[in-house]
Every structure is written in C-alpha cells, then in structure tokens.
Coordinates of C-alpha atoms in Angstrom, one line a residue:
M16 CA -19.6 -15.5 36.6
K17 CA -18.5 -19.1 36.2
I18 CA -16.1 -19.3 33.3
V19 CA -14.4 -22.0 31.4
F20 CA -11.2 -21.0 29.5
M21 CA -9.8 -22.7 26.4
G22 CA -6.4 -21.9 25.0
T23 CA -3.0 -23.3 24.3
P24 CA 0.1 -21.1 23.4
D25 CA 1.7 -18.3 25.3
F26 CA -0.4 -15.8 23.3
A27 CA -3.4 -17.0 25.4
V28 CA -1.7 -16.7 28.8
P29 CA -2.5 -13.0 29.5
C30 CA -6.2 -13.8 28.9
L31 CA -6.1 -16.7 31.4
K32 CA -4.2 -14.5 33.9
T33 CA -6.9 -11.8 33.4
L34 CA -9.6 -14.3 34.4
A35 CA -7.6 -16.0 37.2
E36 CA -7.0 -12.6 38.9
S37 CA -10.5 -11.4 38.5
N38 CA -13.5 -11.9 40.8
H39 CA -14.9 -14.6 38.5
E40 CA -14.7 -18.3 39.0
V41 CA -12.5 -20.1 36.5
A42 CA -14.1 -23.6 36.8
A43 CA -11.9 -25.3 34.2
V44 CA -9.1 -24.8 31.8
F45 CA -9.0 -26.7 28.5
T46 CA -5.8 -26.9 26.5
Q47 CA -4.1 -29.2 24.0
P48 CA -2.4 -32.4 25.2
D49 CA 1.3 -32.2 26.3
K50 CA 3.8 -32.8 23.5
P51 CA 7.3 -34.5 23.6
K52 CA 10.1 -32.0 23.0
G53 CA 13.9 -32.0 22.9
R54 CA 16.4 -34.8 22.6
G55 CA 14.9 -36.7 25.5
Y56 CA 11.3 -36.3 24.1
K57 CA 10.2 -35.1 27.5
M58 CA 6.5 -34.3 27.7
I59 CA 6.2 -30.5 27.9
P60 CA 2.9 -28.8 29.1
T61 CA 1.4 -26.1 27.0
P62 CA 2.0 -22.5 28.2
V63 CA -1.7 -22.3 29.2
K64 CA -1.5 -25.5 31.3
A65 CA 1.7 -24.2 33.0
C66 CA -0.1 -21.0 33.8
A67 CA -3.3 -22.8 35.0
L68 CA -1.3 -24.9 37.4
E69 CA 0.3 -21.8 38.9
Y70 CA -3.1 -20.6 39.8
D71 CA -4.2 -24.1 41.0
L72 CA -6.9 -24.3 38.3
P73 CA -8.3 -27.7 37.1
V74 CA -6.9 -28.6 33.6
Y75 CA -8.4 -30.9 31.0
Q76 CA -6.6 -31.9 27.8
P77 CA -8.9 -33.9 25.5
L78 CA -7.5 -34.9 22.1
S79 CA -10.8 -33.8 20.4
L80 CA -14.0 -31.9 21.3
R81 CA -15.7 -33.1 18.2
K82 CA -15.5 -36.9 18.0
G83 CA -14.7 -39.9 20.0
E84 CA -15.0 -40.9 23.6
E85 CA -12.9 -38.0 24.9
A86 CA -15.2 -35.5 23.1
E87 CA -18.3 -37.1 24.8
E88 CA -16.6 -37.0 28.2
A89 CA -15.6 -33.3 27.7
L90 CA -19.2 -32.4 26.7
N91 CA -20.6 -34.1 29.8
L92 CA -18.0 -32.4 32.0
L93 CA -19.0 -29.0 30.6
K94 CA -22.6 -29.8 31.1
S95 CA -21.9 -30.6 34.7
I96 CA -19.9 -27.4 35.2
A97 CA -22.7 -25.4 33.5
P98 CA -20.5 -22.3 32.8
D99 CA -22.0 -18.9 32.3
L100 CA -19.3 -18.2 29.7
I101 CA -16.6 -20.0 27.7
V102 CA -13.6 -17.9 26.7
V103 CA -11.5 -19.2 23.8
T104 CA -8.0 -17.8 22.8
A105 CA -5.9 -19.7 20.3
Y106 CA -7.1 -23.1 21.5
G107 CA -6.4 -25.0 18.3
Q108 CA -9.6 -26.9 18.2
I109 CA -13.0 -26.2 16.6
L110 CA -15.9 -26.2 19.1
P111 CA -19.0 -28.2 18.1
K112 CA -22.4 -26.7 18.2
E113 CA -23.3 -28.5 21.4
I114 CA -20.6 -26.6 23.3
L115 CA -21.2 -23.3 21.5
E116 CA -24.8 -23.3 22.7
L117 CA -24.1 -24.5 26.2
P118 CA -23.1 -21.3 28.2
K119 CA -25.7 -18.7 29.3
Y120 CA -23.7 -15.9 27.7
G121 CA -22.3 -18.0 24.9
C122 CA -18.7 -18.5 23.8
I123 CA -16.4 -15.6 23.1
N124 CA -13.1 -15.6 21.2
I125 CA -10.2 -13.3 21.4
H126 CA -8.8 -12.9 17.9
A127 CA -5.5 -11.2 16.9
S128 CA -6.8 -9.0 14.0
L129 CA -9.2 -6.3 13.2
L130 CA -12.1 -8.5 12.0
P131 CA -13.4 -9.2 9.4
R132 CA -9.9 -8.8 8.1
Y133 CA -7.5 -11.8 8.6
R134 CA -9.8 -14.5 9.8
G135 CA -8.1 -17.8 10.4
A136 CA -5.0 -19.4 11.9
A137 CA -2.1 -16.9 11.3
P138 CA -3.4 -13.3 11.3
I139 CA -0.3 -11.7 12.9
N140 CA 2.0 -13.2 10.3
W141 CA -0.2 -12.3 7.3
C142 CA -0.7 -8.7 8.5
I143 CA 3.1 -8.2 8.4
L144 CA 3.6 -10.2 5.2
N145 CA 1.0 -8.0 3.4
G146 CA 2.6 -4.8 4.7
E147 CA -0.3 -3.7 6.9
T148 CA 0.4 -0.7 9.0
K149 CA -2.4 -1.3 11.6
T150 CA -3.8 -4.3 13.3
G151 CA -5.4 -5.1 16.7
V152 CA -7.5 -7.5 18.7
T153 CA -11.2 -8.3 18.4
S154 CA -13.4 -10.1 20.8
M155 CA -16.3 -11.8 19.1
M156 CA -19.2 -14.2 19.7
M157 CA -18.4 -17.6 18.4
E158 CA -20.5 -19.5 15.9
E159 CA -19.9 -22.5 13.6
G160 CA -18.1 -20.5 10.9
L161 CA -14.4 -19.7 11.1
D162 CA -14.1 -16.3 12.9
T163 CA -17.4 -15.1 11.5
G164 CA -19.3 -14.3 14.7
D165 CA -20.5 -10.9 15.8
M166 CA -17.8 -8.5 16.8
L167 CA -17.9 -7.2 20.4
I168 CA -14.8 -5.1 21.4
K169 CA -12.0 -3.9 19.0
R170 CA -8.7 -2.3 19.9
E171 CA -6.3 -1.0 17.3
T172 CA -2.6 -0.6 17.2
D173 CA 0.0 0.6 14.7
I174 CA 2.6 -1.8 13.3
G175 CA 6.1 -0.5 13.5
E176 CA 7.9 -0.4 10.1
N177 CA 10.6 -2.8 11.4
E178 CA 8.5 -4.7 13.9
T179 CA 8.8 -8.4 13.7
Y180 CA 6.1 -11.1 14.2
S181 CA 7.4 -12.1 17.6
E182 CA 7.4 -8.4 18.8
L183 CA 3.9 -7.8 17.5
Y184 CA 2.7 -11.2 18.9
A185 CA 3.9 -10.2 22.4
R186 CA 2.1 -6.8 22.2
L187 CA -1.1 -8.3 20.9
S188 CA -1.2 -11.0 23.6
V189 CA -1.2 -8.4 26.3
M190 CA -3.8 -6.4 24.4
G191 CA -5.9 -9.6 24.2
G192 CA -6.1 -9.8 28.0
E193 CA -7.2 -6.1 28.1
V194 CA -9.8 -6.6 25.5
L195 CA -11.1 -9.7 27.3
A196 CA -11.4 -7.7 30.6
E197 CA -13.3 -5.0 28.8
T198 CA -15.6 -7.5 27.1
I199 CA -16.5 -9.3 30.3
E200 CA -17.2 -6.0 32.0
A201 CA -19.6 -5.1 29.2
I202 CA -21.3 -8.5 29.5
E203 CA -21.8 -7.9 33.3
N204 CA -23.1 -4.3 32.7
N205 CA -25.3 -5.4 29.8
T206 CA -23.7 -2.8 27.5
L207 CA -22.4 -5.0 24.7
A208 CA -23.3 -3.9 21.2
P209 CA -22.6 -6.8 18.9
E210 CA -21.8 -5.9 15.3
K211 CA -22.2 -8.1 12.3
Q212 CA -19.2 -8.8 10.2
D213 CA -19.2 -7.6 6.6
D214 CA -18.2 -10.7 4.7
S215 CA -17.3 -8.6 1.7
L216 CA -14.4 -7.0 3.7
S217 CA -13.1 -10.3 4.9
C218 CA -9.8 -12.0 4.1
Y219 CA -8.2 -15.2 5.5
S220 CA -4.8 -15.9 7.0
P221 CA -4.0 -19.6 6.4
M222 CA -1.4 -21.6 8.2
I223 CA 2.2 -20.6 7.5
R224 CA 4.3 -23.0 5.5
K225 CA 8.1 -23.4 5.9
E226 CA 8.8 -22.6 2.2
M227 CA 7.3 -19.1 2.6
S228 CA 10.4 -18.1 4.5
A229 CA 12.7 -18.5 1.5
L230 CA 14.0 -15.1 0.4
D231 CA 13.5 -14.5 -3.3
F232 CA 15.7 -11.5 -4.2
S233 CA 13.8 -10.9 -7.4
K234 CA 11.1 -9.4 -5.2
S235 CA 11.1 -5.9 -4.0
A236 CA 13.0 -4.7 -0.9
Q237 CA 9.7 -4.2 0.9
E238 CA 8.6 -7.8 0.2
I239 CA 11.9 -9.1 1.4
H240 CA 11.7 -7.0 4.5
N241 CA 8.1 -8.1 5.2
T242 CA 9.1 -11.8 4.8
V243 CA 11.9 -11.4 7.3
R244 CA 9.6 -9.6 9.7
G245 CA 6.6 -11.9 9.2
V246 CA 8.0 -15.4 9.1
T247 CA 11.8 -15.2 9.5
G248 CA 13.7 -15.3 6.2
F249 CA 16.3 -17.8 5.0
T250 CA 18.8 -17.9 2.2
S251 CA 22.3 -19.3 1.7
L252 CA 25.7 -17.8 2.2
S253 CA 28.8 -19.6 1.0
G254 CA 26.9 -22.8 0.8
K255 CA 25.5 -22.6 4.3
R256 CA 21.9 -21.8 5.3
L257 CA 21.5 -18.3 6.6
K258 CA 18.4 -17.3 8.7
V259 CA 17.5 -13.6 8.9
F260 CA 15.5 -12.5 11.9
A261 CA 15.5 -8.7 11.5
S262 CA 16.1 -6.3 8.7
E263 CA 15.7 -2.7 7.6
I264 CA 15.1 -1.0 4.3
E265 CA 17.9 1.3 3.2
K266 CA 17.3 4.6 1.3
G267 CA 18.5 4.7 -2.3
N268 CA 18.7 2.2 -5.2
N269 CA 21.2 0.1 -7.0
D270 CA 20.3 -1.0 -10.5
S271 CA 23.8 -2.3 -11.5
A272 CA 24.2 -5.2 -9.0
Q273 CA 22.6 -8.6 -9.3
N274 CA 19.5 -9.5 -7.3
G275 CA 20.7 -10.9 -3.9
E276 CA 24.2 -9.4 -4.3
I277 CA 25.9 -8.0 -1.1
V278 CA 26.6 -4.4 -2.0
D279 CA 27.8 -3.2 1.4
T280 CA 30.0 -5.6 3.4
D281 CA 30.2 -3.4 6.4
N282 CA 26.5 -3.5 7.1
F283 CA 25.3 -6.7 5.2
T284 CA 23.2 -4.7 2.7
V285 CA 21.7 -6.7 -0.2
K286 CA 20.2 -5.6 -3.5
C287 CA 16.6 -6.6 -4.3
G288 CA 14.6 -7.0 -7.5
D289 CA 13.3 -3.4 -7.6
G290 CA 16.7 -2.0 -7.1
G291 CA 15.9 -1.4 -3.4
L292 CA 18.3 -2.3 -0.6
V293 CA 17.7 -4.3 2.5
T294 CA 20.2 -4.5 5.4
F295 CA 20.2 -7.6 7.7
R296 CA 20.2 -6.7 11.4
E297 CA 20.0 -10.1 13.0
V298 CA 21.2 -13.4 11.5
Q299 CA 22.1 -17.0 12.2
L300 CA 24.5 -18.9 9.9
E301 CA 24.2 -22.7 9.9
G302 CA 26.3 -24.1 12.7
S303 CA 26.4 -20.8 14.6
K304 CA 24.3 -18.9 17.1
R305 CA 21.7 -16.2 16.4
M306 CA 23.3 -12.8 16.7
G307 CA 23.2 -9.2 15.7
T308 CA 24.8 -8.5 12.4
D309 CA 27.5 -6.3 14.0
V310 CA 28.7 -9.3 16.1
F311 CA 28.3 -11.6 13.1
L312 CA 30.5 -9.4 10.9
R313 CA 33.3 -9.4 13.5
G314 CA 33.8 -13.1 12.9
K315 CA 32.7 -13.4 9.3
K316 CA 34.3 -11.4 6.5
L317 CA 31.9 -10.8 3.6
E318 CA 33.1 -10.6 0.0
K319 CA 31.6 -7.7 -1.9
G320 CA 29.7 -9.0 -4.9
T321 CA 28.8 -12.3 -3.3
V322 CA 25.3 -13.3 -4.4
L323 CA 23.0 -14.9 -1.8
G324 CA 20.8 -17.9 -2.4

C-alpha cells in the first residue's frame, strides 16, 4: 500500500518506524512545523521529522490543513500522491473532510486509550489522574468527530500502582506501533471488523493545565499520588518550589498531624487529607537537580512537623 503518515511527538515515532520498516511505501510524512527551543532559540525538528529523515522519507510541515494557502497546497499534494491509506498518530491538527475521504482505505488513527473512554488530547494523563487500573491503545477509522470513529483493533494493559505518566507513555507508544501493524495486516487480509463506539460510555480527556499539578494536601493520599503520577506534582518547601516526580502510598494513617505535614523525615512522608500517607520518591527543589529522595535527603535535612505548601 501507498501510505501517508501524520504525527508529531515521540509517541508517534514507533508507528512511523513500523511503517518505514514494512513492505509498504511511505509516500509522505506530515508533521508540525519546527519550533525554537533553548536559550539560542534554535529551530528543533519534531521527533517524527527527525525519524522520517533517518529513513530518508519526504517531510511536509504545513501550519494548517484546514485553512489558508498551505492547506490548499497540502490537499493538492495529497491528491497527487493518491495514498491508499493515511495513518495519524498524535498529529496535533484536525483533518478536514476532503482529506478524510481521500484515501482508498480511509484514515486511521492510533489513540492511547480504550475507546470510547478518554477521547481527546490527554488520555494517558487522565487515566492516571482518575485512578484507572487499565488502559490501552485503540486503532479507529477517522471521521469528523473527535475520536468518535469506528474502533478497529484494541490492546489492553494494566497500569502499575506507582507507574508514572512518562513510563506509561513510553509503553503505550510501543504498543501503538504493534496495534498499527496488526491493523494494517487486517486491512490487507480484509479481516477488519469495525465496531461502533457507544457514546453513552464515552468520556473526554481535555488538555492538561499547569495549575493541575499543584498538590492540595486536603485531598486523599490516593489523589495526591495520582496527581504526582499523572502530571508531576508541585508544592513548596521552606519557601522554595518543590517538584515531585514519583511517590508511593504508605500503609497506615495519621489523624493527628496537619494536612501536608512531614511526619517522617527519613523517608519524606507527608500526611494527606484523609489521614493517609504519601512518601515522595523523586523530587527537585528549586535551584537544584532532579534526584531520588534518598540522595536529596543526604543534602537537605528535613524538620519534622514542617508543613508543605
């Protein structure tokens, strides 16, 4: 098959590699424009562009596929390519109807959730924030709605009780490539069995906002733990901002301490709103490097009774 791939972040790279190393023709790769980064504002290619160049694949980076001169040029280019299939993975742009209807086999999307649950932009974060114990990857036919198309192939996985967003992201990105390979094989063999989504079972995962990372110690230990895992938590210690990258829930309760109080200085354990306890395992204090709590505590003496936030 002649395939066009559309994707942007590193999550999409395993899918592109799956296609590039298959016996199919990757006729074009679409990705978001390069962005300036760092002190020198050097233009940095997207992970998908970097991967495409490694495989010597043609790359296109239109600002929009829906309006303007670049959108018209992109549509004309796609018409000239006449792809059998368009594969989309975390592209970051909405495809117009003209493109959705262009390929022989349509457009398929690789989505990081078990649809119809967690449609939208941030399914991995929200699965963890909401304390889900299972998630997965779904391939689906694309239509004009947001992640509402017929489901094709699903693969499920357990979420570890201490697994963080970045860890789950890495696992699901690899799974995405595997689901894509399985989906394309089913297309070739004419064995796909599309399944309509039940909208009554759906929920959405909107964009993550910075303020969602603030740790509110009036909440339960599980909620604090899920915030750390899902979006990286932050609070303050001795007037400095403290980021928390990993945590664990401790057994037992403490109803006498204040919410946010450090109750174990040897392990950096904090009391939460339900009396539950959370131990920070990886932190970064403003002005310092990110490090494991054991290393952090060698250089920073905690005072028992200190209240965070």
